Structure formats: structure tokens, C-alpha cells
Amino acid sequence: MTAYYNSPSFLKLYEKTSHDAGIPALERLYDLAQGESREAYIAGLFIVNFYKGSKCLFNLQFLKELQPRTLMDCISVIHLEYNARQEIFDYLGIKVSDLEKLTYRILKKQASKPIPREIIIDGHSYIIDLTYNAGAKACIEKNSSNPHRAFSKKNLQWQFGYDNEFDGHHKAQGYYFEEID
């Protein structure tokens, strides 16, 4: 069986399917990266990592935040890069200045306030911001005293973080708030 995967016919087929799936996936990711959402930021960072990997490091944990279609597009682009006959940006037909603009936008977002992440628990969407993080960390530290004014937005956000950590939802989804500063 191993001999088949090393055979010239399989490698040629793999290269062709990588290009057939990877080029449209790269185009979709590039179009998505022009937006302002968290997913757009991750798609942009993923693309820019192929261009300037030392400046824009891509954490593989970001892949867990993507919609399934976007995740599959990222995997297709990895296959494309592995079998590329040219720089993958040449497949897009864009100028270097367009890549520089995307890189600048990504670096600017990294330097500014972090883009809030979203977590979905039992069909409810929660924005993970500093207040939510504080609630989750308070649960870990066994401090149930909510420091925010009762019924305020921050009070609720803190309580969501605390309750979701207490119920074990974060670890079940791969979020570990012990590591967050």
C-alpha cells in the first residue's frame, strides 16, 4: 500500500487535486481576509504567514475558531503550498503591494486591542473579552466575588465567564483560561 502513495501516478494525481482545490480555496480566503471580522483576521494572518512568516506567526489554535468551510479552505491551501509550482500568491494574480497592504492590516490589528473571540456553549454565543476572562479566572482561583455593579453589562459578562468555567464548558471546547494574562 505504501508503494502506491509513492508511485508517480499517485503523486501526479495528488498534485493535480491539490491545485484544483487549493487555488479556489486561496481565492476564497483572500476575499474573506478583506473583511473586518475575527474570521477575516485569522484568514488574513494565515495567508500572510506564507508571505512573511517570521513577522506574522500563525498559531494553529486559531483554526479551531474558523467555520468548517474556512478550515477546509486552509487545509486545501496547505496542500497547494506543498505542491506549488510557483509562489502561492502568483495563483491569485495580485501585486506585491496588495500583499504588503494585507500584511500591514494584520500587523496593525495585532498591535491594537485584541479582536474579541467568540465561544458558543449550548447554542448561546459569548464574547470572550477581558471581563469574561476575569470571571473565568476568578472561578479557577475560587473567588466568587463579582466586582462589578449588579445587573450591569460587565457584571453579566463576568458571571458568564465564571459560570461557564465552573460548569467545565471551556475545557470541553479547548479554552484554558489559566494561560491567559
C-alpha atoms as a printed R data frame, in Angstrom:
    type eleno elety resid chain resno       x      y       z
1   ATOM     1    CA   MET     A     1   0.000  0.000   0.000
2   ATOM     2    CA   THR     A     2   2.849  2.403   0.830
3   ATOM     3    CA   ALA     A     3   4.319  1.843  -2.612
4   ATOM     4    CA   TYR     A     4   1.123  3.207  -4.173
5   ATOM     5    CA   TYR     A     5   1.388  6.503  -2.265
6   ATOM     6    CA   ASN     A     6   4.941  6.920  -3.516
7   ATOM     7    CA   SER     A     7   4.146  5.994  -7.085
8   ATOM     8    CA   PRO     A     8   4.453  8.629  -9.814
9   ATOM     9    CA   SER     A     9   0.786  8.195 -10.800
10  ATOM    10    CA   PHE     A    10  -0.446  8.907  -7.261
11  ATOM    11    CA   LEU     A    11   1.893 11.870  -6.806
12  ATOM    12    CA   LYS     A    12   0.739 13.357 -10.123
13  ATOM    13    CA   LEU     A    13  -2.921 12.902  -9.131
14  ATOM    14    CA   TYR     A    14  -2.229 14.410  -5.683
15  ATOM    15    CA   GLU     A    15  -0.545 17.432  -7.255
16  ATOM    16    CA   LYS     A    16  -3.450 17.964  -9.672
17  ATOM    17    CA   THR     A    17  -6.150 17.676  -6.997
18  ATOM    18    CA   SER     A    18  -4.135 19.967  -4.701
19  ATOM    19    CA   HIS     A    19  -4.106 22.638  -7.385
20  ATOM    20    CA   ASP     A    20  -7.743 22.102  -8.385
21  ATOM    21    CA   ALA     A    21  -8.944 22.513  -4.789
22  ATOM    22    CA   GLY     A    22  -6.247 24.846  -3.456
23  ATOM    23    CA   ILE     A    23  -6.447 27.722  -5.911
24  ATOM    24    CA   PRO     A    24 -10.195 28.412  -5.393
25  ATOM    25    CA   ALA     A    25  -9.696 27.946  -1.627
26  ATOM    26    CA   LEU     A    26  -6.873 30.506  -1.655
27  ATOM    27    CA   GLU     A    27  -9.086 32.932  -3.560
28  ATOM    28    CA   ARG     A    28 -11.921 32.493  -1.028
29  ATOM    29    CA   LEU     A    29  -9.540 33.031   1.896
30  ATOM    30    CA   TYR     A    30  -8.077 36.140   0.289
31  ATOM    31    CA   ASP     A    31 -11.572 37.560  -0.295
32  ATOM    32    CA   LEU     A    32 -12.529 36.748   3.306
33  ATOM    33    CA   ALA     A    33  -9.329 38.391   4.586
34  ATOM    34    CA   GLN     A    34 -10.514 41.732   3.200
35  ATOM    35    CA   GLY     A    35 -13.253 41.880   5.888
36  ATOM    36    CA   GLU     A    36 -13.187 43.070   9.483
37  ATOM    37    CA   SER     A    37 -14.436 40.007  11.425
38  ATOM    38    CA   ARG     A    38 -12.366 37.727  13.653
39  ATOM    39    CA   GLU     A    39 -12.543 35.050  10.953
40  ATOM    40    CA   ALA     A    40 -11.318 37.579   8.363
41  ATOM    41    CA   TYR     A    41  -8.382 38.435  10.633
42  ATOM    42    CA   ILE     A    42  -7.484 34.739  11.032
43  ATOM    43    CA   ALA     A    43  -7.775 34.113   7.269
44  ATOM    44    CA   GLY     A    44  -5.556 37.149   6.610
45  ATOM    45    CA   LEU     A    45  -2.994 36.048   9.169
46  ATOM    46    CA   PHE     A    46  -2.987 32.556   7.643
47  ATOM    47    CA   ILE     A    47  -2.319 33.947   4.156
48  ATOM    48    CA   VAL     A    48   0.268 36.479   5.283
49  ATOM    49    CA   ASN     A    49   2.108 33.718   7.144
50  ATOM    50    CA   PHE     A    50   3.025 32.184   3.780
51  ATOM    51    CA   TYR     A    51   4.366 35.568   2.673
52  ATOM    52    CA   LYS     A    52   6.076 36.866   5.822
53  ATOM    53    CA   GLY     A    53   6.004 34.029   8.328
54  ATOM    54    CA   SER     A    54   8.678 35.484  10.571
55  ATOM    55    CA   LYS     A    55   6.677 38.706  11.097
56  ATOM    56    CA   CYS     A    56   3.174 37.224  11.285
57  ATOM    57    CA   LEU     A    57   3.306 33.951  13.154
58  ATOM    58    CA   PHE     A    58   0.179 31.824  12.859
59  ATOM    59    CA   ASN     A    59  -0.973 29.962  15.961
60  ATOM    60    CA   LEU     A    60  -2.652 26.704  14.951
61  ATOM    61    CA   GLN     A    61  -5.150 27.188  17.800
62  ATOM    62    CA   PHE     A    62  -6.790 29.846  15.596
63  ATOM    63    CA   LEU     A    63  -8.019 27.079  13.301
64  ATOM    64    CA   LYS     A    64 -10.487 25.997  15.993
65  ATOM    65    CA   GLU     A    65 -12.236 29.369  15.694
66  ATOM    66    CA   LEU     A    66 -12.982 29.041  11.988
67  ATOM    67    CA   GLN     A    67 -16.175 27.931  10.310
68  ATOM    68    CA   PRO     A    68 -15.795 24.403   8.848
69  ATOM    69    CA   ARG     A    69 -15.696 25.672   5.241
70  ATOM    70    CA   THR     A    70 -12.943 28.167   6.058
71  ATOM    71    CA   LEU     A    71 -10.980 25.490   7.923
72  ATOM    72    CA   MET     A    72 -11.187 23.201   4.894
73  ATOM    73    CA   ASP     A    73 -10.011 26.062   2.685
74  ATOM    74    CA   CYS     A    74  -6.953 26.491   4.937
75  ATOM    75    CA   ILE     A    75  -6.169 22.789   4.649
76  ATOM    76    CA   SER     A    76  -6.533 22.969   0.855
77  ATOM    77    CA   VAL     A    77  -4.107 25.906   0.754
78  ATOM    78    CA   ILE     A    78  -1.587 23.905   2.791
79  ATOM    79    CA   HIS     A    79  -1.836 21.123   0.195
80  ATOM    80    CA   LEU     A    80  -1.442 23.721  -2.552
81  ATOM    81    CA   GLU     A    81   1.671 25.160  -0.910
82  ATOM    82    CA   TYR     A    82   3.139 21.674  -0.543
83  ATOM    83    CA   ASN     A    83   2.672 21.046  -4.277
84  ATOM    84    CA   ALA     A    84   3.135 24.598  -5.543
85  ATOM    85    CA   ARG     A    85   4.792 25.104  -8.894
86  ATOM    86    CA   GLN     A    86   5.226 28.799  -8.066
87  ATOM    87    CA   GLU     A    87   4.692 31.169  -5.166
88  ATOM    88    CA   ILE     A    88   1.118 30.677  -3.998
89  ATOM    89    CA   PHE     A    89   0.388 34.386  -4.401
90  ATOM    90    CA   ASP     A    90   1.087 34.104  -8.101
91  ATOM    91    CA   TYR     A    91  -2.023 31.915  -8.267
92  ATOM    92    CA   LEU     A    92  -4.056 34.878  -7.011
93  ATOM    93    CA   GLY     A    93  -2.771 37.226  -9.680
94  ATOM    94    CA   ILE     A    94  -2.308 40.082  -7.201
95  ATOM    95    CA   LYS     A    95   0.505 42.592  -6.857
96  ATOM    96    CA   VAL     A    96   3.115 42.504  -4.130
97  ATOM    97    CA   SER     A    97   1.733 45.848  -2.959
98  ATOM    98    CA   ASP     A    98  -1.630 44.119  -2.269
99  ATOM    99    CA   LEU     A    99   0.158 41.579  -0.064
100 ATOM   100    CA   GLU     A   100   2.009 44.379   1.680
101 ATOM   101    CA   LYS     A   101  -1.317 46.132   2.389
102 ATOM   102    CA   LEU     A   102  -2.794 42.930   3.818
103 ATOM   103    CA   THR     A   103   0.331 42.386   5.919
104 ATOM   104    CA   TYR     A   104   0.128 45.950   7.212
105 ATOM   105    CA   ARG     A   105  -3.552 45.496   8.171
106 ATOM   106    CA   ILE     A   106  -2.794 42.263  10.023
107 ATOM   107    CA   LEU     A   107   0.180 43.741  11.896
108 ATOM   108    CA   LYS     A   108  -1.879 46.826  12.762
109 ATOM   109    CA   LYS     A   109  -4.655 44.645  14.205
110 ATOM   110    CA   GLN     A   110  -2.115 42.630  16.197
111 ATOM   111    CA   ALA     A   111  -0.705 45.826  17.676
112 ATOM   112    CA   SER     A   112  -4.103 47.260  18.558
113 ATOM   113    CA   LYS     A   113  -6.673 45.971  21.006
114 ATOM   114    CA   PRO     A   114  -7.136 42.223  20.520
115 ATOM   115    CA   ILE     A   115 -10.147 41.175  18.481
116 ATOM   116    CA   PRO     A   116 -12.614 39.501  20.846
117 ATOM   117    CA   ARG     A   117 -13.124 35.818  20.353
118 ATOM   118    CA   GLU     A   118 -16.493 34.157  20.416
119 ATOM   119    CA   ILE     A   119 -17.407 30.895  22.088
120 ATOM   120    CA   ILE     A   120 -20.650 29.014  21.577
121 ATOM   121    CA   ILE     A   121 -21.955 26.993  24.505
122 ATOM   122    CA   ASP     A   122 -25.253 25.146  24.326
123 ATOM   123    CA   GLY     A   123 -26.356 27.297  21.404
124 ATOM   124    CA   HIS     A   124 -25.566 30.587  23.181
125 ATOM   125    CA   SER     A   125 -22.825 32.864  21.873
126 ATOM   126    CA   TYR     A   126 -20.467 34.556  24.353
127 ATOM   127    CA   ILE     A   127 -17.878 37.207  23.519
128 ATOM   128    CA   ILE     A   128 -14.634 36.431  25.306
129 ATOM   129    CA   ASP     A   129 -13.295 39.793  26.427
130 ATOM   130    CA   LEU     A   130 -11.232 40.895  29.437
131 ATOM   131    CA   THR     A   131 -14.277 40.889  31.747
132 ATOM   132    CA   TYR     A   132 -15.291 37.384  30.665
133 ATOM   133    CA   ASN     A   133 -11.676 36.246  31.159
134 ATOM   134    CA   ALA     A   134 -11.644 37.762  34.661
135 ATOM   135    CA   GLY     A   135 -14.768 35.806  35.592
136 ATOM   136    CA   ALA     A   136 -13.279 32.545  34.315
137 ATOM   137    CA   LYS     A   137 -10.006 33.193  36.167
138 ATOM   138    CA   ALA     A   138 -11.929 34.071  39.346
139 ATOM   139    CA   CYS     A   139 -13.598 30.666  39.184
140 ATOM   140    CA   ILE     A   140 -10.227 28.963  38.793
141 ATOM   141    CA   GLU     A   141  -8.915 30.933  41.779
142 ATOM   142    CA   LYS     A   142 -12.110 30.076  43.729
143 ATOM   143    CA   ASN     A   143 -13.062 33.744  44.148
144 ATOM   144    CA   SER     A   144 -16.814 34.104  43.622
145 ATOM   145    CA   SER     A   145 -16.959 37.833  44.404
146 ATOM   146    CA   ASN     A   146 -18.128 39.657  41.260
147 ATOM   147    CA   PRO     A   147 -16.513 43.120  41.391
148 ATOM   148    CA   HIS     A   148 -18.990 44.794  39.027
149 ATOM   149    CA   ARG     A   149 -22.203 46.677  39.815
150 ATOM   150    CA   ALA     A   150 -25.212 44.334  39.990
151 ATOM   151    CA   PHE     A   151 -27.175 43.963  36.721
152 ATOM   152    CA   SER     A   152 -24.571 45.894  34.735
153 ATOM   153    CA   LYS     A   153 -23.260 44.588  31.405
154 ATOM   154    CA   LYS     A   154 -19.849 43.883  32.954
155 ATOM   155    CA   ASN     A   155 -21.473 42.071  35.876
156 ATOM   156    CA   LEU     A   156 -23.265 39.741  33.466
157 ATOM   157    CA   GLN     A   157 -20.186 39.257  31.292
158 ATOM   158    CA   TRP     A   158 -18.053 38.409  34.344
159 ATOM   159    CA   GLN     A   159 -20.726 35.989  35.570
160 ATOM   160    CA   PHE     A   160 -20.911 34.259  32.172
161 ATOM   161    CA   GLY     A   161 -17.152 33.638  32.303
162 ATOM   162    CA   TYR     A   162 -17.364 32.396  35.885
163 ATOM   163    CA   ASP     A   163 -20.356 30.100  35.288
164 ATOM   164    CA   ASN     A   164 -19.038 28.617  32.051
165 ATOM   165    CA   GLU     A   165 -15.689 27.863  33.688
166 ATOM   166    CA   PHE     A   166 -17.447 26.376  36.722
167 ATOM   167    CA   ASP     A   167 -19.568 24.113  34.510
168 ATOM   168    CA   GLY     A   168 -16.465 22.909  32.622
169 ATOM   169    CA   HIS     A   169 -17.559 24.242  29.227
170 ATOM   170    CA   HIS     A   170 -14.228 25.952  28.477
171 ATOM   171    CA   LYS     A   171 -12.047 22.877  28.878
172 ATOM   172    CA   ALA     A   172 -14.572 20.825  26.922
173 ATOM   173    CA   GLN     A   173 -14.046 23.224  23.985
174 ATOM   174    CA   GLY     A   174 -10.287 23.583  24.393
175 ATOM   175    CA   TYR     A   175 -10.142 27.012  26.094
176 ATOM   176    CA   TYR     A   176  -7.753 27.213  29.021
177 ATOM   177    CA   PHE     A   177  -8.046 30.483  30.888
178 ATOM   178    CA   GLU     A   178  -5.194 29.659  33.287
179 ATOM   179    CA   GLU     A   179  -2.816 30.582  30.444
180 ATOM   180    CA   ILE     A   180  -4.367 33.979  29.650
181 ATOM   181    CA   ASP     A   181  -2.761 37.053  31.164
